[in-house]
CSV table of C-alpha atoms in Angstrom, one decimal:
chain,number,residue,atom,x,y,z
A,1,SER,CA,0.0,0.0,0.0
A,2,SER,CA,2.7,2.5,1.0
A,3,LEU,CA,4.9,1.4,-2.0
A,4,ARG,CA,2.0,1.9,-4.4
A,5,LYS,CA,1.5,5.5,-3.1
A,6,ARG,CA,5.2,6.4,-3.7
A,7,THR,CA,5.7,4.6,-7.0
A,8,ASP,CA,6.6,6.6,-10.1
A,9,TYR,CA,4.1,5.5,-12.8
A,10,SER,CA,5.1,8.0,-15.4
A,11,SER,CA,6.7,5.4,-17.8
A,12,VAL,CA,3.4,3.4,-18.0
A,13,ASP,CA,0.8,6.2,-17.3
A,14,SER,CA,0.8,8.5,-20.3
A,15,SER,CA,-2.8,9.6,-19.5
A,16,GLY,CA,-1.8,11.1,-16.1
A,17,LEU,CA,-4.1,8.8,-14.1
A,18,ASN,CA,-1.8,8.8,-11.1
A,19,ASP,CA,-1.4,12.6,-11.2
A,20,PHE,CA,-5.2,12.9,-11.3
A,21,LEU,CA,-5.6,10.6,-8.3
A,22,GLN,CA,-2.9,12.5,-6.4
A,23,THR,CA,-4.8,15.7,-6.8
A,24,LEU,CA,-7.6,14.0,-4.7
A,25,GLY,CA,-5.1,13.1,-2.0
A,26,PRO,CA,-2.0,10.9,-1.8
A,27,GLU,CA,-4.1,8.0,-0.4
A,28,TYR,CA,-5.8,7.6,-3.8
A,29,SER,CA,-2.5,6.5,-5.5
A,30,VAL,CA,-3.1,3.0,-4.1
A,31,TYR,CA,-5.6,2.5,-6.9
A,32,THR,CA,-3.2,3.5,-9.7
A,33,TYR,CA,-1.5,0.1,-10.1
A,34,GLU,CA,-4.7,-2.0,-10.3
A,35,LEU,CA,-6.4,0.5,-12.6
A,36,LEU,CA,-3.5,0.6,-15.0
A,37,ASN,CA,-3.0,-3.2,-14.8
A,38,SER,CA,-6.7,-3.5,-15.8
A,39,GLY,CA,-6.3,-1.3,-18.8
A,40,ILE,CA,-8.0,1.7,-17.2
A,41,ASP,CA,-6.4,5.1,-17.9
A,42,LYS,CA,-7.5,8.6,-16.9
A,43,GLU,CA,-9.8,9.1,-19.8
A,44,THR,CA,-11.6,5.7,-19.2
A,45,LEU,CA,-11.9,6.5,-15.5
A,46,LEU,CA,-13.6,9.8,-16.3
A,47,THR,CA,-16.5,7.9,-17.9
A,48,PHE,CA,-17.1,5.4,-15.0
A,49,SER,CA,-20.1,5.3,-12.8
A,50,ASP,CA,-20.1,4.6,-9.0
A,51,GLU,CA,-21.0,1.0,-9.7
A,52,GLN,CA,-18.2,0.6,-12.3
A,53,LEU,CA,-15.7,2.1,-9.8
A,54,LEU,CA,-16.8,-0.5,-7.3
A,55,ILE,CA,-17.1,-3.6,-9.5
A,56,ASP,CA,-14.6,-3.0,-12.4
A,57,CYS,CA,-12.0,-1.0,-10.5
A,58,GLY,CA,-12.3,-2.7,-7.1
A,59,ILE,CA,-12.6,0.6,-5.2
A,60,THR,CA,-14.6,-0.6,-2.2
A,61,ASN,CA,-14.3,2.6,-0.1
A,62,LYS,CA,-17.5,4.6,-0.8
A,63,ILE,CA,-16.0,7.9,0.2
A,64,HIS,CA,-13.1,7.4,-2.2
A,65,ARG,CA,-15.5,6.6,-5.0
A,66,ILE,CA,-17.5,9.7,-4.3
A,67,LYS,CA,-14.4,11.9,-4.2
A,68,ILE,CA,-13.1,10.3,-7.4
A,69,GLN,CA,-16.5,11.1,-9.1
A,70,HIS,CA,-16.4,14.7,-7.7
A,71,GLY,CA,-12.8,15.0,-9.0
A,72,VAL,CA,-13.9,13.9,-12.4
A,73,LYS,CA,-16.6,16.5,-12.5
A,74,MET,CA,-14.2,19.2,-11.3
A,75,SER,CA,-11.6,18.1,-14.0
A,76,ARG,CA,-14.3,18.4,-16.6
A,77,GLU,CA,-15.3,21.8,-15.1
A,78,ASP,CA,-18.8,20.2,-14.7
A,79,PHE,CA,-20.1,22.2,-11.8
A,80,SER,CA,-23.7,20.9,-12.2
A,81,TYR,CA,-23.5,18.6,-9.2
A,82,SER,CA,-25.5,19.7,-6.2
A,83,GLU,CA,-23.8,20.0,-2.8
A,84,GLU,CA,-26.7,18.0,-1.4
A,85,SER,CA,-25.8,15.0,-3.5
A,86,LEU,CA,-22.2,15.1,-2.3
A,87,GLU,CA,-23.1,15.8,1.3
A,88,LYS,CA,-25.3,13.0,2.6
A,89,ASN,CA,-24.0,9.8,1.0
A,90,LEU,CA,-22.6,8.2,4.1
A,91,ASP,CA,-25.0,6.7,6.7
A,92,VAL,CA,-22.9,7.2,9.8
A,93,PHE,CA,-19.8,9.0,11.1
A,94,ILE,CA,-18.5,7.8,14.5
A,95,SER,CA,-16.7,10.3,16.7
A,96,TYR,CA,-14.9,9.1,19.8
A,97,ARG,CA,-12.0,10.0,22.2
A,98,ARG,CA,-9.0,7.8,21.2
A,99,SER,CA,-7.9,7.4,24.7
A,100,ASN,CA,-10.9,5.3,25.9
A,101,GLY,CA,-13.5,5.1,23.2
A,102,SER,CA,-11.8,3.3,20.3
A,103,GLN,CA,-13.0,-0.2,21.3
A,104,LEU,CA,-16.7,0.8,21.6
A,105,ALA,CA,-16.4,2.9,18.4
A,106,SER,CA,-15.0,-0.1,16.5
A,107,LEU,CA,-17.7,-2.4,17.8
A,108,LEU,CA,-20.4,0.0,16.7
A,109,LYS,CA,-18.9,0.2,13.3
A,110,VAL,CA,-18.9,-3.6,12.9
A,111,HIS,CA,-22.5,-3.9,14.0
A,112,LEU,CA,-23.7,-1.1,11.7
A,113,GLU,CA,-21.8,-2.5,8.7
A,114,LEU,CA,-23.4,-5.9,9.4
A,115,ARG,CA,-26.7,-4.2,8.8
A,116,ASP,CA,-25.4,-2.7,5.5
A,117,TYR,CA,-24.8,0.9,6.8
A,118,THR,CA,-21.9,2.8,5.3
A,119,VAL,CA,-19.8,3.9,8.3
A,120,PHE,CA,-16.8,6.2,8.6
A,121,LEU,CA,-14.5,5.6,11.5
A,122,ASP,CA,-11.0,7.0,11.4
A,123,VAL,CA,-9.3,4.0,13.1
A,124,VAL,CA,-6.9,3.6,10.2
A,125,GLY,CA,-6.2,7.4,10.2
A,126,LEU,CA,-6.2,9.7,7.4
A,127,GLU,CA,-3.1,10.9,5.5
A,128,ALA,CA,-1.1,13.6,7.4
A,129,GLY,CA,-2.0,17.1,6.0
A,130,LYS,CA,-5.3,15.9,4.6
A,131,PHE,CA,-6.6,14.9,8.0
A,132,ASP,CA,-8.6,18.1,8.8
A,133,ASN,CA,-10.4,18.4,5.5
A,134,ASN,CA,-11.1,14.7,4.9
A,135,LEU,CA,-12.4,14.2,8.4
A,136,LEU,CA,-14.7,17.2,8.3
A,137,GLN,CA,-15.9,16.4,4.8
A,138,SER,CA,-16.7,12.9,6.0
A,139,ILE,CA,-18.9,14.4,8.8
A,140,ARG,CA,-20.6,16.7,6.2
A,141,SER,CA,-21.2,13.6,4.1
A,142,SER,CA,-23.0,11.8,6.9
A,143,LYS,CA,-26.6,11.5,7.7
A,144,ASN,CA,-26.0,10.4,11.2
A,145,PHE,CA,-23.2,11.3,13.7
A,146,ILE,CA,-22.7,8.9,16.5
A,147,LEU,CA,-20.9,10.5,19.5
A,148,VAL,CA,-19.3,7.9,21.7
A,149,CYS,CA,-19.4,9.5,25.2
A,150,THR,CA,-17.0,7.7,27.4
A,151,ALA,CA,-15.6,8.8,30.8
A,152,GLY,CA,-14.0,12.3,30.4
A,153,ALA,CA,-14.7,12.4,26.7
A,154,MET,CA,-16.0,16.0,26.8
A,155,ASP,CA,-13.7,17.4,29.4
A,156,ARG,CA,-11.4,19.0,26.8
A,157,CYS,CA,-14.4,20.6,25.1
A,158,GLU,CA,-15.2,22.8,28.1
A,159,GLY,CA,-13.9,26.3,27.6
A,160,ASP,CA,-12.5,25.4,24.1
A,161,ILE,CA,-13.7,28.5,22.4
A,162,ASP,CA,-11.3,28.1,19.4
A,163,GLN,CA,-12.4,24.5,18.9
A,164,LYS,CA,-8.9,23.1,19.2
A,165,ASP,CA,-10.2,19.9,20.6
A,166,TRP,CA,-11.1,17.4,17.8
A,167,ILE,CA,-14.3,16.1,19.4
A,168,HIS,CA,-15.4,19.7,19.9
A,169,LYS,CA,-14.6,20.4,16.3
A,170,GLU,CA,-16.4,17.3,15.0
A,171,ILE,CA,-19.5,18.0,17.1
A,172,ALA,CA,-19.6,21.6,15.8
A,173,CYS,CA,-19.3,20.3,12.2
A,174,ALA,CA,-22.0,17.8,12.7
A,175,LEU,CA,-24.4,20.5,14.1
A,176,ASN,CA,-23.6,22.8,11.2
A,177,SER,CA,-24.1,20.0,8.7
A,178,GLN,CA,-27.5,19.1,10.2
A,179,CYS,CA,-26.5,15.5,11.0
A,180,ASN,CA,-28.7,13.5,13.2
A,181,ILE,CA,-26.6,13.3,16.4
A,182,ILE,CA,-26.8,10.1,18.4
A,183,PRO,CA,-25.0,9.9,21.7
A,184,VAL,CA,-23.9,6.5,22.9
A,185,PHE,CA,-23.0,6.5,26.6
A,186,ASP,CA,-20.4,4.4,28.4
A,187,ASN,CA,-19.5,5.4,32.0
A,188,PHE,CA,-20.1,9.0,30.9
A,189,VAL,CA,-20.6,11.9,33.2
A,190,MET,CA,-21.4,15.4,31.8
A,191,PRO,CA,-18.7,17.9,32.8
A,192,GLU,CA,-19.8,20.5,35.2
A,193,SER,CA,-20.0,24.0,33.8
């Protein structure tokens, strides 16, 4: 995966497929090898539907397929898409405090996916530098925002006027994006104000 991101494809990629995928984010380069190996170049990719990206290209990450399609429209200067169609294509975003909420968050993700919900959980982590925008865009793309409330999870939010705390930032984004917010409590006590 890491090797595929750093590989120079210029000798076999005359269409600029890897360069196009790189404009979406360095994490998209992992698809270059398989796409080129399957005979798919940039021009072919620009004609693919969501279903073709999934079945023919093997891109199982729904968020990546959406961003690729958005990138295609932007590269064509096709601005006819609506923000709404880009915004609410993910069923659930799970927010949690890494120090004590990761196990419950992972368990929720597994159970939701077993019921065919599309779920974003940043367990794997996003590429450095793209973290802020990708994470917030994933929240904006979600219909539901599950907030895992574990012991002390909100303590850093109190008095955080500049929203430097990530959970605070995620909650604010979810509120602004009109996500349905679902708290899940585990030994949680609301901080005193």
